XYZ file of N, CA and C in Angstrom:
522
model
N -26.297 -10.565 -1.965
C -25.282 -10.801 -3.006
C -23.938 -10.820 -2.316
N -23.038 -11.769 -2.460
C -21.763 -11.663 -1.763
C -20.772 -10.840 -2.586
N -20.051 -10.087 -1.800
C -19.132 -9.063 -2.434
C -17.811 -9.666 -2.682
N -17.189 -9.711 -3.867
C -15.849 -10.244 -4.042
C -14.912 -9.229 -3.861
N -13.864 -9.463 -3.504
C -12.612 -8.552 -3.315
C -11.701 -8.892 -4.468
N -11.292 -7.801 -5.245
C -10.214 -8.160 -6.223
C -8.990 -7.923 -5.549
N -8.046 -8.992 -5.709
C -6.716 -8.919 -4.981
C -5.737 -8.460 -5.935
N -4.798 -7.505 -5.491
C -3.778 -6.996 -6.207
C -2.371 -7.362 -5.714
N -1.608 -7.973 -6.443
C -0.345 -8.550 -5.961
C 0.707 -7.300 -6.283
N 1.540 -7.180 -5.206
C 2.761 -6.151 -5.256
C 3.863 -6.817 -4.402
N 5.071 -6.425 -4.836
C 6.336 -6.921 -4.000
C 6.231 -6.063 -2.704
N 6.372 -6.724 -1.570
C 6.339 -5.982 -0.367
C 6.951 -6.866 0.804
N 7.695 -6.221 1.634
C 8.284 -6.863 2.844
C 7.897 -6.058 4.085
N 7.328 -6.619 5.057
C 6.925 -5.951 6.255
C 7.730 -6.489 7.408
N 8.196 -5.500 8.343
C 8.924 -5.953 9.668
C 8.064 -5.294 10.673
N 7.848 -6.100 11.727
C 7.104 -5.541 12.794
C 7.891 -5.699 14.061
N 7.913 -4.644 14.967
C 8.447 -4.747 16.327
C 7.278 -4.794 17.334
N 7.482 -4.517 18.532
C 6.374 -4.555 19.503
C 5.464 -3.426 19.259
N 5.994 -2.212 18.974
C 5.060 -1.040 18.803
C 5.181 -0.270 17.407
N 6.063 -0.731 16.650
C 6.225 -0.085 15.371
C 6.504 -1.102 14.168
N 6.487 -0.608 12.920
C 6.828 -1.474 11.900
C 7.214 -0.621 10.673
N 7.673 -1.294 9.560
C 7.917 -0.691 8.374
C 7.748 -1.558 7.193
N 7.077 -0.914 6.257
C 6.591 -1.702 4.983
C 7.529 -1.209 3.868
N 8.234 -2.199 3.039
C 9.006 -1.746 2.025
C 8.196 -2.345 0.771
N 8.046 -1.431 -0.223
C 7.354 -1.960 -1.370
C 7.594 -1.123 -2.578
N 7.120 -1.608 -3.777
C 7.431 -0.994 -5.031
C 6.327 0.172 -5.092
N 6.711 1.202 -5.779
C 5.804 2.337 -6.001
C 6.170 3.002 -7.305
N 5.377 3.984 -7.581
C 5.585 4.740 -8.821
C 5.407 6.220 -8.610
N 6.134 7.100 -9.364
C 5.908 8.498 -9.368
C 5.264 8.922 -10.654
N 4.180 9.733 -10.717
C 3.545 10.062 -11.800
C 3.740 11.627 -11.925
N 3.981 11.972 -13.371
C 4.210 13.284 -13.643
C 3.132 13.811 -14.616
N 2.268 14.673 -14.137
C 1.093 15.100 -15.019
C 1.256 16.754 -15.417
N 0.747 16.839 -16.715
C 0.549 18.206 -17.264
C -0.705 18.362 -17.798
N -1.430 19.309 -17.338
C -2.720 19.640 -17.762
C -3.746 18.477 -17.693
N -3.552 17.926 -16.552
C -4.480 16.566 -16.170
C -4.135 15.436 -16.941
N -3.024 15.412 -17.710
C -2.658 14.210 -18.580
C -1.375 13.618 -18.029
N -1.281 12.323 -17.753
C -0.177 11.623 -17.331
C 0.877 11.679 -18.457
N 2.011 12.420 -18.232
C 3.105 12.520 -19.160
C 4.299 11.526 -18.950
N 4.357 11.028 -17.692
C 5.443 10.087 -17.376
C 5.092 9.344 -16.029
N 5.562 8.203 -16.084
C 5.478 7.470 -14.772
C 6.798 6.693 -14.643
N 7.261 6.698 -13.452
C 8.709 6.215 -13.157
C 8.583 5.262 -11.906
N 9.449 4.139 -11.799
C 9.530 3.227 -10.794
C 10.170 3.932 -9.475
N 9.733 3.618 -8.365
C 10.308 4.056 -7.108
C 10.094 2.986 -6.083
N 10.832 3.203 -4.893
C 10.710 2.250 -3.784
C 10.156 2.983 -2.649
N 9.099 2.557 -1.945
C 8.612 3.289 -0.754
C 8.709 2.505 0.538
N 9.120 3.162 1.507
C 9.175 2.699 2.868
C 8.149 3.483 3.648
N 7.381 2.726 4.206
C 6.259 3.349 5.088
C 6.501 2.803 6.535
N 6.828 3.891 7.433
C 7.048 3.439 8.830
C 5.759 3.832 9.420
N 5.382 2.911 10.480
C 4.131 3.080 11.198
C 4.249 2.669 12.696
N 3.238 3.305 13.509
C 3.142 2.823 14.854
C 2.009 1.971 15.027
N 2.245 0.875 15.751
C 1.116 -0.064 16.065
C 0.366 0.309 17.339
N 0.737 1.284 18.054
C 0.007 1.725 19.256
C -1.077 2.828 18.875
N -2.058 2.839 19.812
C -3.219 3.956 19.519
C -2.664 5.319 19.696
N -3.202 6.182 19.012
C -2.921 7.676 19.326
C -2.951 8.066 20.643
N -2.146 8.946 21.130
C -2.277 9.480 22.512
C -2.615 11.019 22.366
N -2.460 11.521 21.126
C -2.817 12.955 20.951
C -3.395 13.045 19.543
N -4.470 13.930 19.281
C -5.084 14.106 18.049
C -4.184 14.441 16.817
N -3.134 15.135 17.146
C -2.167 15.587 16.141
C -1.041 14.601 15.937
N -0.885 13.399 16.681
C 0.171 12.632 16.787
C 0.349 11.926 15.278
N 1.454 11.901 14.801
C 1.899 11.177 13.514
C 1.943 9.694 13.768
N 1.222 8.954 13.029
C 1.202 7.452 13.175
C 1.877 6.785 11.930
N 2.226 7.454 11.000
C 3.115 6.847 9.859
C 3.707 7.890 8.994
N 4.913 7.645 8.525
C 5.780 8.394 7.718
C 6.161 7.632 6.515
N 6.073 8.050 5.346
C 6.316 7.569 4.142
C 7.825 8.176 3.611
N 8.665 7.386 2.977
C 9.751 7.956 2.398
C 9.945 7.134 1.051
N 9.890 7.972 -0.056
C 9.891 7.503 -1.489
C 11.166 7.583 -1.846
N 12.048 6.473 -2.331
C 13.347 6.453 -2.782
C 13.317 6.345 -4.338
N 14.219 6.942 -5.043
C 14.437 6.578 -6.373
C 15.229 5.214 -6.370
N 15.290 4.567 -7.537
C 15.983 3.253 -7.407
C 17.528 3.358 -6.931
N 18.180 4.289 -7.368
C 19.595 4.316 -6.868
C 19.617 4.602 -5.429
N 18.755 5.372 -4.819
C 18.767 5.569 -3.439
C 18.421 4.249 -2.725
N 17.537 3.582 -3.105
C 17.184 2.218 -2.518
C 18.341 1.288 -2.471
N 19.150 1.353 -3.721
C 20.252 0.563 -3.783
C 21.423 1.046 -2.676
N 21.465 2.277 -2.585
C 22.409 2.933 -1.678
C 22.021 2.347 -0.260
N 20.702 2.464 0.127
C 20.181 2.089 1.396
C 20.562 0.558 1.646
N 20.526 -0.142 0.487
C 20.767 -1.695 0.648
C 22.292 -1.856 0.995
N 23.074 -1.111 0.452
C 24.573 -1.084 0.751
C 24.793 -0.627 2.069
N 24.135 0.476 2.514
C 24.304 0.799 3.895
C 23.880 -0.187 4.956
N 22.847 -0.952 4.661
C 22.487 -2.019 5.567
C 23.544 -3.023 5.765
N 24.120 -3.356 4.669
C 25.186 -4.370 4.562
C 26.392 -3.858 5.338
N 26.898 -2.618 5.149
C 27.886 -1.968 5.879
C 27.748 -2.067 7.440
N 26.490 -1.486 7.731
C 26.176 -1.343 9.251
C 26.065 -2.750 9.827
N 25.539 -3.816 9.189
C 25.494 -5.195 9.680
C 26.845 -5.745 9.898
N 27.718 -5.494 8.989
C 29.090 -6.083 9.058
C 30.109 -5.257 10.078
N 29.630 -4.123 10.569
C 30.394 -3.310 11.577
C 30.500 -4.027 12.853
N 31.846 -4.032 13.328
C 31.979 -4.661 14.755
C 31.566 -3.635 15.934
N 31.406 -2.312 15.543
C 31.056 -1.300 16.564
C 29.725 -0.806 16.187
N 28.900 -0.174 17.243
C 27.896 0.548 16.952
C 28.137 1.697 15.948
N 27.187 1.977 15.016
C 27.204 2.942 13.918
C 25.947 3.339 13.382
N 25.964 4.498 12.579
C 24.631 4.804 12.081
C 24.959 5.513 10.736
N 24.261 5.068 9.692
C 24.363 5.760 8.362
C 22.975 6.250 7.939
N 23.084 7.353 7.292
C 21.926 8.009 6.741
C 21.861 8.267 5.367
N 20.690 8.210 4.701
C 20.442 8.755 3.275
C 20.522 10.204 3.237
N 20.677 10.755 2.167
C 20.471 12.284 2.109
C 19.125 12.576 2.397
N 18.953 13.579 3.253
C 17.553 13.926 3.551
C 16.650 14.375 2.404
N 15.426 14.227 2.419
C 14.514 14.582 1.409
C 13.845 15.937 2.038
N 13.852 16.946 1.124
C 13.066 18.112 1.527
C 12.117 18.552 0.578
N 11.020 18.956 1.162
C 9.861 19.590 0.278
C 9.279 20.676 0.980
N 8.709 21.575 0.240
C 7.937 22.746 0.733
C 6.488 22.379 0.802
N 5.750 22.589 1.729
C 4.455 22.403 1.913
C 3.757 23.419 2.859
N 2.373 23.579 2.764
C 1.665 24.482 3.449
C 1.502 25.883 2.886
N 0.619 26.632 3.438
C 0.373 27.987 2.993
C 1.637 28.885 3.152
N 2.375 28.631 4.173
C 3.397 29.553 4.542
C 4.792 29.097 3.876
N 4.689 28.029 3.098
C 6.010 27.691 2.372
C 6.989 27.062 3.343
N 6.491 26.250 4.418
C 7.529 25.819 5.347
C 8.139 24.568 4.655
N 9.493 24.377 5.002
C 10.310 23.429 4.558
C 10.240 22.266 5.434
N 9.916 21.049 4.918
C 9.760 19.839 5.636
C 11.122 18.877 5.222
N 11.794 18.411 6.262
C 12.834 17.535 5.998
C 12.687 16.277 6.644
N 12.784 15.092 5.757
C 12.727 13.791 6.222
C 13.937 13.147 6.200
N 14.411 12.344 7.171
C 15.752 11.626 7.258
C 15.481 10.107 7.517
N 16.245 9.298 6.899
C 16.161 7.823 6.982
C 17.574 7.429 7.331
N 17.499 6.689 8.454
C 18.817 6.083 9.004
C 18.760 4.585 9.301
N 19.937 3.840 9.130
C 20.040 2.439 9.487
C 21.161 2.492 10.594
N 20.881 1.631 11.731
C 22.046 1.703 12.741
C 22.182 0.383 13.387
N 23.285 0.266 13.904
C 23.628 -0.883 14.789
C 23.828 -0.039 16.066
N 23.021 -0.593 17.116
C 22.953 0.158 18.423
C 23.558 -0.787 19.531
N 24.025 -0.187 20.577
C 24.411 -0.935 21.852
C 24.011 -0.237 23.031
N 23.219 -0.718 23.987
C 22.730 -0.057 25.182
C 22.587 -1.122 26.257
N 23.109 -0.768 27.507
C 22.876 -1.596 28.658
C 23.232 -2.972 28.338
N 24.275 -3.300 27.616
C 24.750 -4.677 27.388
C 23.953 -5.351 26.366
N 23.049 -4.701 25.723
C 22.340 -5.311 24.614
C 22.681 -4.560 23.321
N 22.368 -5.351 22.207
C 22.817 -4.662 20.993
C 21.645 -5.169 19.908
N 21.551 -4.467 18.780
C 20.817 -4.812 17.726
C 20.866 -3.772 16.631
N 19.872 -3.898 15.740
C 19.797 -2.968 14.539
C 18.427 -2.212 14.519
N 18.413 -1.278 13.758
C 17.150 -0.424 13.638
C 17.037 0.271 12.387
N 15.830 0.411 11.808
C 15.659 1.303 10.685
C 14.887 2.529 11.397
N 15.136 3.744 11.053
C 14.686 4.934 11.892
C 14.331 6.015 10.747
N 13.150 6.652 10.858
C 12.770 7.684 10.014
C 12.456 8.857 10.982
N 12.766 10.027 10.642
C 12.459 11.361 11.317
C 11.966 12.348 10.299
N 10.941 13.085 10.683
C 10.299 14.198 9.962
C 9.975 15.358 11.078
N 10.709 16.327 10.842
C 10.519 17.438 11.906
C 10.862 16.909 13.298
N 9.794 16.987 14.145
C 10.066 16.440 15.612
C 9.443 15.106 15.761
N 8.906 14.535 14.704
C 8.374 13.118 14.662
C 9.463 12.133 14.261
N 9.400 10.997 15.079
C 10.513 9.817 14.709
C 9.753 8.642 14.968
N 10.120 7.580 14.170
C 9.627 6.363 14.283
C 10.819 5.363 13.995
N 11.160 4.443 15.059
C 12.295 3.669 14.989
C 11.666 2.231 15.111
N 12.306 1.320 14.248
C 11.879 -0.102 14.080
C 12.964 -0.877 14.417
N 13.196 -1.483 15.661
C 14.263 -2.399 15.966
C 13.972 -3.668 15.176
N 14.942 -4.319 14.681
C 15.126 -5.333 13.571
C 16.157 -6.302 13.991
N 15.746 -7.642 14.006
C 16.729 -8.758 14.246
C 17.781 -8.737 12.967
N 18.986 -9.260 13.228
C 19.903 -9.388 12.125
C 19.467 -9.880 10.732
N 18.701 -11.136 10.944
C 18.240 -11.725 9.587
C 17.306 -10.913 8.841
N 16.341 -10.292 9.605
C 15.432 -9.405 8.885
C 16.121 -8.095 8.329
N 17.020 -7.731 9.102
C 17.777 -6.489 8.708
C 18.554 -6.649 7.340
N 19.223 -7.796 7.310
C 19.962 -8.201 6.098
C 18.975 -8.628 4.825
N 17.723 -9.188 5.306
C 16.910 -9.500 4.305
C 16.154 -8.197 3.674
N 15.956 -7.219 4.496
C 15.582 -5.895 4.052
C 16.505 -5.357 3.061
N 17.895 -5.385 3.343
C 18.802 -4.892 2.326
C 18.807 -5.628 1.039
N 18.690 -6.986 1.072
C 18.524 -7.727 -0.189
C 17.275 -7.361 -0.912
N 16.140 -7.216 -0.188
C 14.865 -6.850 -0.798
C 14.961 -5.477 -1.519
N 15.663 -4.530 -0.754
C 15.985 -3.228 -1.347
C 16.737 -3.303 -2.657
N 17.709 -4.060 -2.511
C 18.562 -4.191 -3.638
C 17.825 -4.734 -4.848
N 17.099 -5.760 -4.727
C 16.263 -6.398 -5.751
C 15.114 -5.310 -6.337
N 14.548 -4.693 -5.453
C 13.472 -3.665 -5.822
C 14.230 -2.530 -6.548
N 15.458 -2.201 -6.236
C 16.108 -1.024 -6.843
C 16.321 -1.262 -8.320
N 16.623 -2.363 -8.776
C 16.746 -2.790 -10.113
C 15.523 -2.916 -10.712
N 14.530 -3.568 -10.081
C 13.163 -3.910 -10.747
C 12.489 -2.593 -10.877
N 12.601 -1.700 -10.060
C 11.934 -0.380 -10.359
C 12.508 0.567 -11.083
N 13.650 0.158 -11.703
C 14.375 1.132 -12.567
C 13.723 1.108 -13.976
N 12.476 1.804 -14.057
C 11.820 1.929 -15.226
C 11.057 3.283 -15.527
N 10.747 3.469 -16.627
C 9.945 4.704 -17.054
C 8.866 4.460 -17.992
N 7.670 5.077 -18.057
C 6.670 4.900 -19.072
C 6.430 6.331 -19.553
N 6.614 6.483 -20.824
C 6.327 7.711 -21.529
C 5.364 7.492 -22.737
N 4.602 8.634 -23.151
C 3.823 8.330 -24.379
C 4.695 8.133 -25.595
N 4.317 7.145 -26.350
C 5.052 6.833 -27.671
C 4.568 7.735 -28.744
N 5.542 8.374 -29.443
C 5.145 9.307 -30.432
C 5.290 8.401 -31.693
N 4.280 8.492 -32.645
C 4.205 7.626 -33.834
C 5.452 8.122 -34.672
N 6.267 7.148 -35.151
C 7.414 7.325 -35.986
C 8.660 7.878 -35.347
N 8.670 7.694 -33.916
C 9.763 8.233 -33.226
C 11.037 7.386 -33.585
N 12.130 8.162 -33.857
C 13.436 7.438 -34.236
C 13.853 6.581 -33.105
N 14.337 5.468 -33.447
C 15.072 4.625 -32.419
C 14.112 3.665 -31.659
N 12.708 3.840 -31.896
C 11.828 2.933 -31.131
C 11.306 1.868 -31.971
N 11.734 1.804 -33.255
C 11.373 0.655 -34.235
C 9.933 0.729 -34.610
N 9.460 2.011 -34.733
C 8.014 2.147 -35.177
C 8.027 2.611 -36.548
């Protein structure tokens, strides 16, 4: 019996370089209490990945960065500023910090956009770092600017929240 795959549509933009890539897409954050979903809110996810095979078993091959809608909008503005710059420059979002592991170790993730110049060549890049791991994706100007526009659009589209509706709640027209 032939197996059918159900397709799910979502907004997504992918950029590939020779050895790395980044996927920008819509996402959601879920808040649960006692196993029940109490709230779901829109987010924007950037997933950086390597296209090359692992060289070590502990090698990181992808890093995710989840932005709140206003952070995604700020990132879009940064891309525009960096693209318009006449000199090499780098802009970073505020780092994301979280505590993980048994020892309560703090993990810091940084996301940067840059215009670089080396050896007579120049270009643009989106770069993520977490601890000692970094993934940089060189990007042509048009894709760099498109990523900014896409982030700007997703920032407003993902500005939503879902909460349980209480019967007879004032202001909800129930």
